[in-house]
């Protein structure tokens, strides 16, 4: 009887189980699985990462990226689809996952706006939608997610404001929204977020002031609002953030003074306030921030002296106070910061000497005091700093001898001491450790030869020794340096011929030898320099014919052969230099016709050919030089024929100098098109007829037209009377009046505008704020800071 009852009970159990399975199978995939399939329908899964999402499953708990609770009726708690190359959009069906506490869709290519239905995921604690292409505003319903701890929306294209309702997220510890297009002002409700530890919303369009309520975020450790449009003063309430470890407010429009209350943030490790409009003095209270490691205040308008209390920051490794209006002496107390690795004080108004005590900074790697008013000598102890790799002291008033042991004890890779009053010789050991990339000792009073330690420096990329009293011959052994791109030896006392070995300098891009005493002919081997961009040998004593091989340098943009003794005809191959922007051939003995091929140089902005013996006519092809802006100087030659009317096409031209030639005919009426013209000198030719009735000509002085026997009108007087110019002696045309040369010099000065732009670029290259990305330019930097 017992056996019968047991069999009967077992049978009933089997029947119940079968019935339950049949019921469950008839229901199919549960509701959360259905929501997920709808969510998937909005996605483009090119690599089939979601291939396991099967509609025939009873639950989605085995699907990739899905995690569920345990038990008889599992719930979807987590969805992680990060870095799956998914595109498409975020479906509103996501709101059906009401038990979801973790959602990570980061590092995909999702577009459209974030659906407001996300607010239905009432259990969410972590929401990572960063690094996608979401647009539109941050949905307000997100502010109803009372359990949300992490909200990461960075690196999208979200716009609009951060809503006031954000203050309702009382559990929020991380709010990350940098690199979007968010705008408007910061909500005051941020002060309600007592648990907020990280707030990063840099690289947006947020404007207005930093709300004082931010001081109530008592747990805040990282505040990053760099690269926005914040203005007005920094609130002193920032000093209430005792847990703050990093403050990034750089790249805004903040004004006023740095609040002294920041000195209360004793846990602060990084203070980055650079590239704002801050004024006033650096608060001495900053010296109380015992844990500070990096202090960046550069590119503001701070004034006054550097407080001595900064020397109390014993853990600081990097200090950058550059590009301000700081003055006075550099405080000796900075030498107490034993950990200091980087000290940038350049482009201020510091006076006095470089403290000898700085030679005790044994960890110093980058030291820049450039563009100040420092005097005295370079402390000899600097040569013993074993970690020093960059030393920049240019544009000061330093004197004395460069420490001759510089480079013996440290692997220097940048030394720029230019624009001072330094004397003595170039140190022999600068490149002893074969790391030197840039050496600039230009514009000093150095003497002697270039030492062998420099000419054999295999790592050297840029050598700039311009404007000294260096002697010797061309250092041909430098042409063995495979990295050398720049050699500037201008304005020294080098002598002798430029050797054929110059052709071995195949990596050279800039070769400047002007203002020396080089003689003999220009070697044709220069045509073997395939990367040459600028070549300047002006103001030497070079002679002979210009070698046509030089025009094999197809990358040339600037060519200056002026003020030498070059003779014979100008090779027509010059017309093949399609990249040429500046050509100076003035003050030589060149003769023959001007090559019509010059008309092919459509990128030319300045053409100086005055002071030669060119004959024949002005090529009509010059009318094709549409970029010619700074000057066209053909003065003091033997040119004849009429002024080609095609010159009227040069609508950008500012200086036109045709004086002291043998030009005939009339002044072309098409000169009315030359609306940019500042100076036009047609004096001492054989021009005739009335000066065109153009406003520009009517305002010109007599000096621009004298010496033309048949010219009348304008400043020369009425054509009905005797031409004004007949009263001048006939030999005037053979002379080179000072006025003509002055005008040519003025034209060259206008050309100097472009050099100023280049100088600005050189300064930017000097500024140590970006990593050395190219061996062609000088560029050094701080680490990329957080936003």
XYZ file of C-alpha atoms in Angstrom:
787
model
C 0.000 0.000 0.000
C 2.893 2.308 0.839
C 4.544 1.549 -2.506
C 1.317 2.426 -4.332
C 1.075 5.776 -2.566
C 4.718 6.611 -3.326
C 4.280 5.770 -7.005
C 1.178 7.844 -7.130
C 2.913 10.845 -5.525
C 5.879 10.613 -7.872
C 3.525 10.489 -10.843
C 1.743 13.617 -9.671
C 5.111 15.408 -9.278
C 6.141 14.489 -12.791
C 2.826 15.698 -14.158
C 3.171 19.035 -12.340
C 6.698 19.566 -13.593
C 5.735 18.775 -17.165
C 2.791 21.116 -16.938
C 5.025 23.866 -15.563
C 7.530 23.392 -18.364
C 4.756 23.495 -20.938
C 3.420 26.707 -19.454
C 6.927 28.241 -19.316
C 7.670 27.220 -22.890
C 4.415 28.671 -24.087
C 5.401 32.003 -22.553
C 8.829 32.033 -24.366
C 11.423 34.777 -23.680
C 10.610 36.803 -20.579
C 9.782 40.512 -20.555
C 13.318 41.754 -19.867
C 14.603 39.636 -22.731
C 11.975 41.194 -24.984
C 13.101 44.678 -23.914
C 16.672 43.768 -24.717
C 15.739 42.475 -28.186
C 13.968 45.756 -28.881
C 17.063 47.542 -27.598
C 19.197 45.423 -29.969
C 16.962 46.321 -32.918
C 18.276 49.911 -32.697
C 21.878 48.786 -32.954
C 24.148 47.957 -35.858
C 26.365 45.088 -34.753
C 28.923 44.807 -37.550
C 31.066 42.223 -35.796
C 28.198 40.103 -34.428
C 29.175 40.632 -30.819
C 25.536 40.101 -29.872
C 25.138 36.881 -31.836
C 24.272 35.031 -28.648
C 21.133 37.109 -28.127
C 18.622 34.440 -29.104
C 14.866 35.037 -29.025
C 14.287 31.317 -28.382
C 15.919 31.528 -24.950
C 13.694 31.685 -21.877
C 15.796 34.421 -20.250
C 18.587 36.733 -21.490
C 20.865 35.766 -18.615
C 23.237 33.793 -20.824
C 23.611 36.518 -23.403
C 26.900 38.314 -23.887
C 27.153 41.431 -21.786
C 24.101 40.547 -19.666
C 24.326 39.628 -15.986
C 21.357 38.603 -13.884
C 20.449 37.904 -10.308
C 20.312 34.323 -9.102
C 17.152 32.454 -8.192
C 14.052 31.005 -9.791
C 13.056 34.281 -11.478
C 16.370 35.991 -12.473
C 16.430 39.751 -13.106
C 18.745 41.682 -15.408
C 21.042 43.685 -13.157
C 23.917 44.598 -15.451
C 24.403 45.334 -19.150
C 27.972 45.910 -20.353
C 28.405 46.376 -24.124
C 31.435 48.668 -24.020
C 33.999 48.727 -26.840
C 32.012 46.527 -29.232
C 32.037 48.863 -32.253
C 28.271 49.171 -32.025
C 26.514 51.923 -33.952
C 22.866 52.882 -34.260
C 20.960 54.445 -31.371
C 19.909 53.825 -27.794
C 16.341 52.505 -27.927
C 13.735 53.832 -25.463
C 13.043 50.184 -24.597
C 16.025 50.401 -22.261
C 13.604 51.978 -19.808
C 11.886 48.609 -19.357
C 14.894 47.275 -17.415
C 13.714 48.667 -14.109
C 16.003 46.419 -12.060
C 19.156 47.432 -13.975
C 21.843 48.882 -11.691
C 24.786 48.953 -14.141
C 24.676 50.142 -17.766
C 27.877 50.562 -19.774
C 27.634 51.414 -23.480
C 30.905 53.375 -23.619
C 33.403 53.418 -26.493
C 30.959 52.708 -29.281
C 29.517 54.817 -32.090
C 25.962 55.348 -30.882
C 24.137 58.411 -32.183
C 20.895 60.343 -31.705
C 19.810 61.618 -28.328
C 19.738 59.793 -25.020
C 16.082 58.693 -24.530
C 14.222 60.155 -21.560
C 13.065 56.610 -20.794
C 16.462 56.097 -19.175
C 14.844 57.715 -16.169
C 12.676 54.588 -15.731
C 15.743 52.540 -14.848
C 15.137 53.490 -11.253
C 17.735 51.122 -9.808
C 20.658 52.457 -11.845
C 23.820 53.098 -9.900
C 26.340 53.352 -12.765
C 25.559 54.897 -16.169
C 28.468 54.997 -18.617
C 27.534 56.429 -22.027
C 30.876 58.075 -22.671
C 32.836 58.035 -25.930
C 29.942 57.829 -28.372
C 28.275 60.336 -30.676
C 25.181 61.176 -28.657
C 23.597 64.547 -29.401
C 20.890 66.648 -27.823
C 20.566 67.595 -24.171
C 21.148 65.578 -21.052
C 17.675 64.145 -20.309
C 16.118 65.686 -17.208
C 14.697 62.315 -16.036
C 18.249 61.207 -15.284
C 17.953 63.449 -12.233
C 15.273 61.077 -10.839
C 17.749 58.186 -10.550
C 18.185 58.539 -6.799
C 20.644 55.629 -6.543
C 22.967 56.879 -9.293
C 26.588 57.022 -8.149
C 28.438 57.343 -11.475
C 27.310 59.367 -14.493
C 29.818 59.428 -17.346
C 28.789 61.259 -20.517
C 32.169 62.529 -21.710
C 33.384 62.592 -25.323
C 30.017 62.950 -27.003
C 28.292 65.827 -28.757
C 25.767 66.691 -26.073
C 24.576 70.281 -25.924
C 22.465 72.515 -23.763
C 22.902 73.160 -20.039
C 23.561 70.973 -17.051
C 20.078 71.123 -15.561
C 19.366 72.444 -12.084
C 17.746 69.089 -11.286
C 21.199 67.484 -11.227
C 21.302 68.519 -7.595
C 18.710 65.841 -6.789
C 21.251 63.054 -7.336
C 22.229 62.890 -3.701
C 24.175 59.624 -4.129
C 26.291 60.896 -7.040
C 30.058 60.545 -6.563
C 31.253 60.955 -10.169
C 29.877 63.440 -12.702
C 31.950 63.302 -15.869
C 30.836 65.262 -18.932
C 33.975 66.734 -20.515
C 34.477 67.076 -24.286
C 30.923 67.887 -25.308
C 29.147 71.053 -26.405
C 27.435 71.795 -23.104
C 26.613 75.456 -22.554
C 24.869 77.757 -20.146
C 25.820 78.369 -16.542
C 26.634 75.834 -13.879
C 23.622 75.100 -11.642
C 23.832 76.240 -8.035
C 22.274 72.941 -7.029
C 25.695 71.342 -7.461
C 26.225 72.359 -3.857
C 23.673 69.690 -2.845
C 25.947 66.887 -3.999
C 27.630 66.154 -0.687
C 29.027 62.832 -1.899
C 30.427 64.152 -5.178
C 34.112 63.268 -5.416
C 34.811 63.938 -9.123
C 33.279 66.656 -11.291
C 34.837 66.986 -14.727
C 33.126 69.064 -17.405
C 36.044 70.617 -19.253
C 36.215 71.306 -22.980
C 32.657 72.554 -23.285
C 31.016 75.953 -23.752
C 29.976 76.521 -20.143
C 29.867 80.212 -19.282
C 29.135 82.481 -16.365
C 30.810 82.287 -13.004
C 31.833 79.341 -10.914
C 28.990 79.187 -8.361
C 29.920 79.806 -4.745
C 27.828 76.769 -3.807
C 30.592 74.552 -5.187
C 32.263 75.055 -1.826
C 29.557 72.899 -0.229
C 30.680 69.797 -2.158
C 32.560 68.652 0.893
C 33.742 65.330 -0.619
C 35.065 66.834 -3.843
C 38.514 65.570 -4.805
C 38.754 66.482 -8.513
C 37.258 69.636 -10.044
C 37.927 69.900 -13.762
C 36.331 72.731 -15.741
C 39.206 73.601 -18.074
C 38.654 74.940 -21.593
C 35.265 76.515 -21.085
C 34.110 80.121 -21.079
C 33.929 80.673 -17.349
C 34.390 84.302 -16.369
C 34.385 86.598 -13.349
C 36.341 85.888 -10.191
C 37.128 82.547 -8.646
C 34.940 82.112 -5.539
C 36.793 82.118 -2.239
C 34.519 79.232 -1.216
C 36.864 76.948 -3.122
C 38.981 77.130 0.015
C 36.327 75.067 1.822
C 37.137 71.991 -0.284
C 39.511 70.373 2.177
C 39.595 67.081 0.260
C 40.360 68.662 -3.098
C 43.345 67.022 -4.759
C 43.209 68.492 -8.283
C 41.827 71.806 -9.551
C 41.753 72.297 -13.315
C 40.363 75.697 -14.356
C 42.815 76.503 -17.142
C 41.773 77.841 -20.523
C 38.864 79.987 -19.333
C 38.305 83.724 -18.974
C 38.539 83.924 -15.211
C 39.498 87.353 -13.922
C 40.306 88.961 -10.631
C 42.838 87.648 -8.165
C 43.689 84.130 -7.107
C 41.779 83.683 -3.819
C 44.143 83.309 -0.881
C 41.672 80.800 0.576
C 43.080 78.190 -1.817
C 45.854 77.912 0.726
C 43.363 76.013 2.920
C 43.191 73.190 0.348
C 46.146 71.468 1.937
C 45.526 68.174 0.097
C 45.755 69.813 -3.300
C 48.318 68.100 -5.536
C 47.667 69.856 -8.870
C 46.693 73.508 -9.261
C 46.201 74.465 -12.918
C 44.902 78.016 -13.453
C 46.857 78.893 -16.584
C 45.527 80.641 -19.704
C 43.044 82.893 -17.919
C 42.922 86.623 -17.184
C 43.959 86.487 -13.560
C 45.613 89.585 -12.114
C 47.230 90.684 -8.910
C 49.892 88.963 -6.901
C 50.387 85.266 -6.313
C 48.986 84.680 -2.791
C 51.660 83.757 -0.297
C 49.096 81.393 1.242
C 49.732 78.986 -1.640
C 52.891 78.121 0.244
C 50.679 76.307 2.784
C 49.579 73.625 0.312
C 51.919 71.016 1.690
C 50.978 68.255 -0.765
C 51.191 70.365 -3.921
C 53.160 68.697 -6.714
C 52.338 70.793 -9.788
C 51.721 74.541 -9.893
C 50.674 75.980 -13.254
C 49.797 79.697 -13.338
C 51.248 80.667 -16.716
C 49.642 82.878 -19.389
C 47.788 85.187 -17.054
C 48.406 88.800 -16.065
C 49.780 88.180 -12.596
C 52.105 90.850 -11.275
C 54.229 91.603 -8.282
C 56.953 89.364 -6.955
C 56.980 85.627 -6.479
C 56.243 85.043 -2.778
C 59.107 83.477 -0.882
C 56.620 81.085 0.727
C 56.468 79.137 -2.535
C 59.795 77.735 -1.395
C 57.903 75.847 1.345
C 56.308 73.540 -1.247
C 58.741 70.729 -0.624
C 56.898 68.177 -2.798
C 56.500 70.329 -5.890
C 58.078 68.845 -9.011
C 56.846 71.370 -11.597
C 56.364 75.146 -11.339
C 55.317 77.185 -14.359
C 54.717 80.904 -13.777
C 55.704 81.950 -17.285
C 54.062 84.558 -19.500
C 52.869 86.875 -16.777
C 53.951 90.319 -15.548
C 55.904 89.122 -12.552
C 58.803 91.326 -11.499
C 61.516 91.718 -8.915
C 64.196 89.206 -8.185
C 63.699 85.471 -8.433
C 63.417 84.321 -4.805
C 66.345 82.283 -3.548
C 63.876 80.232 -1.483
C 62.867 78.282 -4.597
C 66.189 76.503 -4.248
C 64.839 74.739 -1.125
C 62.430 72.659 -3.246
C 64.621 69.605 -3.565
C 62.076 67.689 -5.658
C 61.821 70.405 -8.316
C 62.224 69.038 -11.842
C 60.732 71.802 -13.997
C 60.981 75.542 -13.418
C 59.551 77.878 -16.068
C 59.645 81.609 -15.325
C 60.095 82.874 -18.863
C 58.440 85.930 -20.399
C 58.068 87.987 -17.272
C 59.868 91.070 -15.995
C 62.302 89.532 -13.547
C 65.470 91.442 -12.753
C 68.597 90.703 -10.802
C 70.784 87.649 -11.147
C 70.156 83.929 -11.445
C 70.589 82.757 -7.834
C 73.677 80.607 -7.349
C 71.616 78.526 -4.933
C 69.675 77.069 -7.873
C 72.693 74.894 -8.553
C 71.594 72.775 -5.568
C 68.436 71.644 -7.418
C 69.879 68.268 -8.278
C 66.616 66.930 -9.744
C 66.119 69.846 -12.133
C 65.581 68.681 -15.717
C 63.998 71.692 -17.466
C 65.020 75.241 -16.590
C 63.696 78.250 -18.525
C 64.178 81.870 -17.476
C 64.028 83.324 -20.984
C 62.649 86.737 -21.977
C 63.311 88.608 -18.763
C 65.777 91.290 -17.669
C 68.207 89.089 -15.796
C 71.789 90.273 -15.478
C 75.052 88.871 -14.261
C 76.616 85.625 -15.307
C 75.297 82.103 -15.663
C 76.084 80.330 -12.357
C 78.975 78.001 -12.998
C 77.368 75.336 -10.834
C 74.651 74.788 -13.437
C 77.120 72.632 -15.324
C 77.029 70.110 -12.466
C 73.247 69.487 -12.552
C 73.284 65.870 -13.680
C 69.581 65.633 -14.604
C 69.440 68.830 -16.667
C 68.284 68.229 -20.250
C 66.895 71.638 -21.192
C 68.446 75.026 -20.424
C 66.832 78.137 -21.901
C 67.988 81.592 -20.824
C 67.549 83.495 -24.096
C 66.605 87.181 -24.383
C 68.064 88.464 -21.150
C 70.998 90.719 -20.262
C 73.353 87.985 -19.163
C 77.080 88.497 -19.549
C 80.298 86.674 -18.849
C 81.461 83.302 -20.105
C 79.235 80.287 -20.667
C 80.279 77.594 -18.121
C 82.755 75.581 -20.129
C 81.867 72.297 -18.425
C 78.259 72.497 -19.565
C 77.288 69.116 -20.979
C 79.983 67.120 -19.207
C 77.730 65.878 -16.425
C 74.285 65.956 -18.035
C 72.710 64.666 -21.225
C 71.616 68.056 -22.554
C 69.264 68.041 -25.512
C 68.265 71.715 -25.694
C 70.436 74.730 -24.909
C 69.255 78.215 -25.910
C 71.289 81.105 -24.527
C 70.717 83.453 -27.448
C 70.144 87.220 -27.293
C 72.406 88.005 -24.363
C 75.881 89.532 -23.984
C 77.812 86.339 -23.404
C 81.489 86.256 -24.295
C 84.214 83.702 -24.642
C 84.061 80.556 -26.680
C 81.436 77.940 -27.404
C 81.737 75.182 -24.739
C 83.375 72.081 -26.169
C 81.360 69.449 -24.294
C 77.743 70.487 -24.911
C 77.121 67.331 -26.914
C 79.341 65.008 -24.935
C 76.445 62.639 -24.214
C 75.220 62.707 -27.840
C 71.699 63.888 -26.999
C 71.849 67.495 -28.171
C 69.006 68.356 -30.532
C 69.026 72.151 -30.507
C 71.855 74.560 -29.778
C 71.148 78.271 -30.069
C 73.842 80.678 -28.952
C 72.934 83.404 -31.432
C 73.126 87.158 -30.843
C 75.907 87.154 -28.286
C 79.566 88.155 -28.414
C 81.139 84.746 -28.701
C 84.537 84.320 -30.343
C 86.737 81.537 -31.619
C 85.940 78.548 -33.806
C 83.058 76.123 -33.634
C 84.527 73.333 -31.459
C 84.856 69.765 -32.711
C 82.451 68.586 -30.053
C 79.697 70.501 -31.870
C 80.677 69.788 -35.465
C 80.684 66.041 -34.694
C 77.446 66.010 -32.656
C 75.486 63.230 -34.378
C 72.193 63.969 -32.619
C 72.165 67.665 -33.543
C 69.132 68.883 -35.479
C 69.349 72.672 -35.216
C 72.491 74.803 -34.863
C 71.984 78.546 -34.523
C 75.063 80.695 -33.956
C 73.915 83.834 -35.789
C 75.208 87.253 -34.715
C 78.492 86.516 -32.947
C 82.186 87.035 -33.723
C 82.972 83.433 -34.553
C 85.803 82.783 -36.980
C 87.211 80.003 -39.114
C 86.014 78.372 -42.301
C 82.793 76.640 -43.194
C 82.490 73.566 -40.912
C 82.176 70.994 -43.708
C 82.485 68.102 -41.237
C 78.955 68.979 -40.054
C 77.644 67.663 -43.340
C 78.204 64.184 -41.920
C 75.462 64.810 -39.317
C 72.502 62.836 -40.593
C 69.912 64.686 -38.472
C 71.006 68.266 -39.111
C 68.151 70.326 -40.570
C 69.126 73.878 -39.603
C 72.485 75.645 -39.798
C 72.436 79.372 -39.099
C 75.893 80.972 -39.094
C 74.815 84.462 -40.231
C 76.620 87.622 -39.175
C 79.890 86.196 -37.991
C 83.431 86.364 -39.357
C 83.706 83.102 -41.235
C 86.005 83.224 -44.249
C 87.097 81.260 -47.271
C 85.152 79.358 -49.865
C 81.998 77.381 -49.271
C 83.351 73.873 -49.927
C 81.871 71.313 -52.322
C 81.256 69.093 -49.287
C 78.169 71.230 -48.666
C 76.445 68.784 -51.016
C 76.696 66.120 -48.312
C 74.383 68.075 -45.983
C 71.425 66.275 -47.499
C 69.090 66.723 -44.526
C 69.487 70.515 -44.406
C 66.305 72.539 -44.661
C 67.640 75.919 -43.489
C 71.120 77.117 -44.495
C 71.886 80.701 -43.499
C 75.406 82.034 -44.102
C 74.718 85.743 -44.692
C 76.868 88.555 -43.356
C 80.203 86.743 -43.373
C 83.328 86.918 -45.527
C 82.797 83.897 -47.749
C 84.490 84.238 -51.136
C 84.915 82.436 -54.447
C 82.084 80.830 -56.396
C 78.995 79.188 -55.024
C 79.550 75.411 -55.324
C 77.192 73.648 -57.682
C 76.910 70.809 -55.128
C 74.306 72.890 -53.303
C 71.931 71.513 -55.917
C 72.266 68.144 -54.137
C 70.290 69.309 -51.087
C 66.832 67.851 -51.765
C 65.175 69.190 -48.599
C 66.496 72.750 -48.678
C 63.714 75.256 -47.931
C 65.572 78.479 -47.119
C 69.028 79.429 -48.434
C 70.602 82.770 -47.535
C 74.170 83.698 -48.489
C 73.555 87.428 -48.800
C 76.171 90.051 -47.863
C 79.273 88.004 -48.563
C 81.899 88.321 -51.306
C 80.767 85.464 -53.503
C 81.417 85.832 -57.218
C 81.066 84.102 -60.547
C 77.966 82.763 -62.175
C 74.984 81.554 -60.174
C 75.216 77.784 -60.673
C 72.097 76.481 -62.446
C 72.320 73.326 -60.285
C 70.998 75.314 -57.343
C 67.618 75.256 -59.018
C 67.481 71.487 -58.545
C 66.435 72.265 -54.965
C 62.741 72.049 -55.764
C 61.630 72.571 -52.160
C 63.165 76.058 -51.946
C 60.794 78.686 -50.599
C 63.218 81.491 -49.728
C 66.381 82.263 -51.718
C 68.578 85.258 -50.898
C 71.768 85.819 -52.926
C 71.782 89.611 -52.598
C 74.788 91.837 -51.874
C 77.460 89.690 -53.456
C 79.423 89.877 -56.697
C 77.529 87.349 -58.800
C 77.803 88.070 -62.520
C 76.622 86.876 -65.924
C 73.060 85.978 -66.826
C 70.453 84.632 -64.438
C 69.805 80.988 -65.429
C 66.329 80.421 -66.825
C 66.077 77.251 -64.694
C 65.078 79.514 -61.847
C 61.547 79.348 -63.203
C 61.277 75.708 -62.074
C 61.248 76.594 -58.363
C 57.494 76.325 -58.057
C 57.526 76.623 -54.232
C 59.543 79.845 -54.147
C 58.011 82.651 -52.082
C 60.942 85.049 -51.706
C 63.702 85.800 -54.192
C 66.421 88.377 -53.496
C 69.117 88.995 -56.096
C 69.720 92.704 -55.478
C 73.140 94.374 -55.435
C 75.102 92.001 -57.639
C 76.549 92.283 -61.151
C 73.961 90.157 -62.924
C 73.334 91.043 -66.570
C 71.411 89.979 -69.646
C 67.674 89.757 -70.001
C 65.426 88.926 -67.088
C 64.247 85.336 -67.691
C 60.574 85.232 -68.650
C 60.434 81.949 -66.701
C 60.271 84.028 -63.521
C 56.620 84.489 -64.398
C 56.073 80.832 -63.442
C 56.807 81.542 -59.778
C 53.196 82.182 -58.859
C 53.848 81.831 -55.108
C 56.326 84.712 -54.983
C 55.414 87.377 -52.435
C 58.637 89.391 -52.784
C 60.997 89.836 -55.749
C 64.128 91.948 -55.272
C 66.350 92.340 -58.364
C 67.525 95.941 -57.981
C 71.115 97.104 -58.286
C 72.250 94.852 -61.129
C 72.869 95.300 -64.847
C 69.828 93.572 -66.273
C 68.865 94.803 -69.743
C 65.999 94.334 -72.164
C 62.385 94.732 -71.218
C 60.382 93.906 -68.145
C 58.774 90.530 -68.934
C 55.043 90.791 -69.445
C 54.896 87.417 -67.679
C 55.436 89.229 -64.394
C 51.742 89.990 -64.563
C 51.141 86.339 -63.610
C 52.792 86.766 -60.222
C 49.443 87.090 -58.496
C 50.811 86.473 -54.995
C 53.356 89.281 -55.233
C 52.588 91.490 -52.271
C 55.596 92.855 -50.427
C 57.678 94.278 -53.248
C 58.673 94.157 -56.899
C 62.059 95.864 -57.071
C 63.735 96.214 -60.488
C 65.425 99.546 -59.739
C 68.982 100.505 -60.713
C 69.304 98.308 -63.787
C 69.498 98.966 -67.542
C 65.955 97.901 -68.384
C 64.343 99.454 -71.442
C 61.084 99.354 -73.334
C 57.658 100.120 -71.989
C 56.180 99.227 -68.639
C 54.055 96.184 -69.431
C 50.391 96.839 -68.654
C 50.211 93.293 -67.224
C 51.765 94.696 -64.037
C 48.317 96.088 -63.375
C 47.293 92.539 -62.438
C 49.410 92.652 -59.286
C 46.542 93.811 -57.121
C 48.217 92.806 -53.830
C 51.457 94.669 -54.509
C 52.542 97.251 -51.920
C 55.943 98.406 -53.244
C 56.763 98.881 -56.936
C 60.292 100.144 -57.604
C 61.207 100.672 -61.280
C 63.397 103.756 -60.812
C 66.812 104.301 -62.374
C 66.348 102.346 -65.600
C 65.794 103.321 -69.264
C 62.073 102.663 -69.461
C 60.094 104.532 -72.118
C 56.476 105.088 -73.042
C 53.678 106.117 -70.729
C 52.600 105.003 -67.293
C 49.907 102.332 -67.904
C 46.417 103.430 -66.966
C 45.719 99.924 -65.653
C 47.775 100.863 -62.601
C 44.417 102.001 -61.267
C 43.953 98.350 -60.232
C 46.898 98.527 -57.837
C 44.773 99.491 -54.864
C 47.224 98.036 -52.311
C 50.175 100.105 -53.517
C 51.964 102.076 -50.799
C 55.055 103.193 -52.721
C 55.667 103.523 -56.452
C 58.975 104.907 -57.687
C 59.306 105.530 -61.425
C 62.008 108.202 -61.248
C 65.028 108.483 -63.560
C 63.738 106.735 -66.642
C 62.638 108.061 -70.033
C 58.895 107.970 -69.451
C 56.661 110.463 -71.206
C 53.105 111.681 -71.258
C 50.760 112.691 -68.479
C 50.744 110.950 -65.143
C 47.402 109.082 -64.933
C 44.701 110.844 -62.934
C 44.641 108.289 -60.154
C 44.164 109.268 -56.505
C 47.288 107.379 -55.523
C 49.501 109.172 -58.045
C 48.060 112.562 -57.196
C 49.211 112.132 -53.580
C 52.749 111.068 -54.475
C 55.708 113.399 -54.178
C 57.899 114.694 -56.999
C 60.654 112.278 -55.965
C 58.709 109.366 -57.440
C 58.689 110.899 -60.967
C 61.752 113.120 -61.337
C 64.297 112.420 -64.061
C 61.723 111.554 -66.760
C 62.097 114.167 -69.508
C 58.690 113.798 -71.069
C 56.580 113.156 -67.995
C 54.100 115.763 -66.818
C 51.000 116.215 -64.709
C 50.337 115.320 -61.104
C 53.052 116.572 -58.749
C 55.165 117.602 -61.776
C 52.731 120.348 -62.672
C 50.343 121.035 -65.537
C 51.251 119.394 -68.865
C 50.617 122.734 -70.571
C 53.792 124.124 -69.029
C 57.347 122.891 -69.282
C 57.751 119.489 -67.684
C 59.154 119.786 -64.229
C 61.757 117.132 -64.791
C 63.596 118.990 -67.565
C 65.408 121.072 -64.998
C 67.380 118.099 -63.661
C 70.940 117.438 -64.827
C 71.180 114.600 -67.366
C 73.647 112.628 -65.254
C 71.142 112.175 -62.462
C 69.836 108.990 -64.040
C 73.295 107.437 -63.797
C 73.478 107.939 -60.061
C 71.920 105.887 -57.350
C 70.165 108.465 -55.215
C 69.934 107.814 -51.529
C 66.170 108.084 -51.785
C 65.918 105.108 -54.118
C 67.961 102.965 -51.793
C 65.983 104.135 -48.802
C 62.778 103.093 -50.523
C 64.291 99.727 -51.364
C 65.248 99.340 -47.722
C 61.710 100.240 -46.693
C 60.427 97.548 -49.025
C 62.752 95.097 -47.357
C 61.418 96.276 -44.007
C 57.890 95.535 -45.133
C 59.187 92.140 -46.084
C 60.327 91.896 -42.503
C 56.706 91.611 -41.481
C 56.817 88.038 -42.675
C 60.025 87.571 -40.698
C 58.229 88.834 -37.596
C 55.608 86.152 -38.142
C 58.413 83.633 -38.458
C 59.930 85.022 -35.260
C 56.613 84.463 -33.496
C 56.643 80.878 -34.708
C 60.229 80.522 -33.501
C 59.124 81.808 -30.083
C 56.248 79.298 -30.029
C 58.795 76.612 -30.886
C 60.931 77.897 -28.044
C 58.096 77.860 -25.562
C 58.376 74.582 -23.711
C 54.668 73.737 -23.662
C 54.295 70.966 -26.180
C 56.106 67.705 -26.680
C 58.954 67.554 -29.214
C 56.948 66.169 -32.097
C 59.344 66.978 -34.882
C 63.063 67.223 -35.112
C 62.601 70.205 -37.383
C 61.271 72.572 -34.747
C 61.966 73.336 -31.105
C 59.032 72.498 -28.904
C 58.916 71.311 -25.313
C 56.049 70.721 -23.008
C 54.355 70.035 -19.811
C 52.311 66.860 -19.579
C 48.816 67.110 -21.047
C 46.620 68.135 -18.146
C 43.221 66.808 -17.228
C 40.033 68.654 -18.075
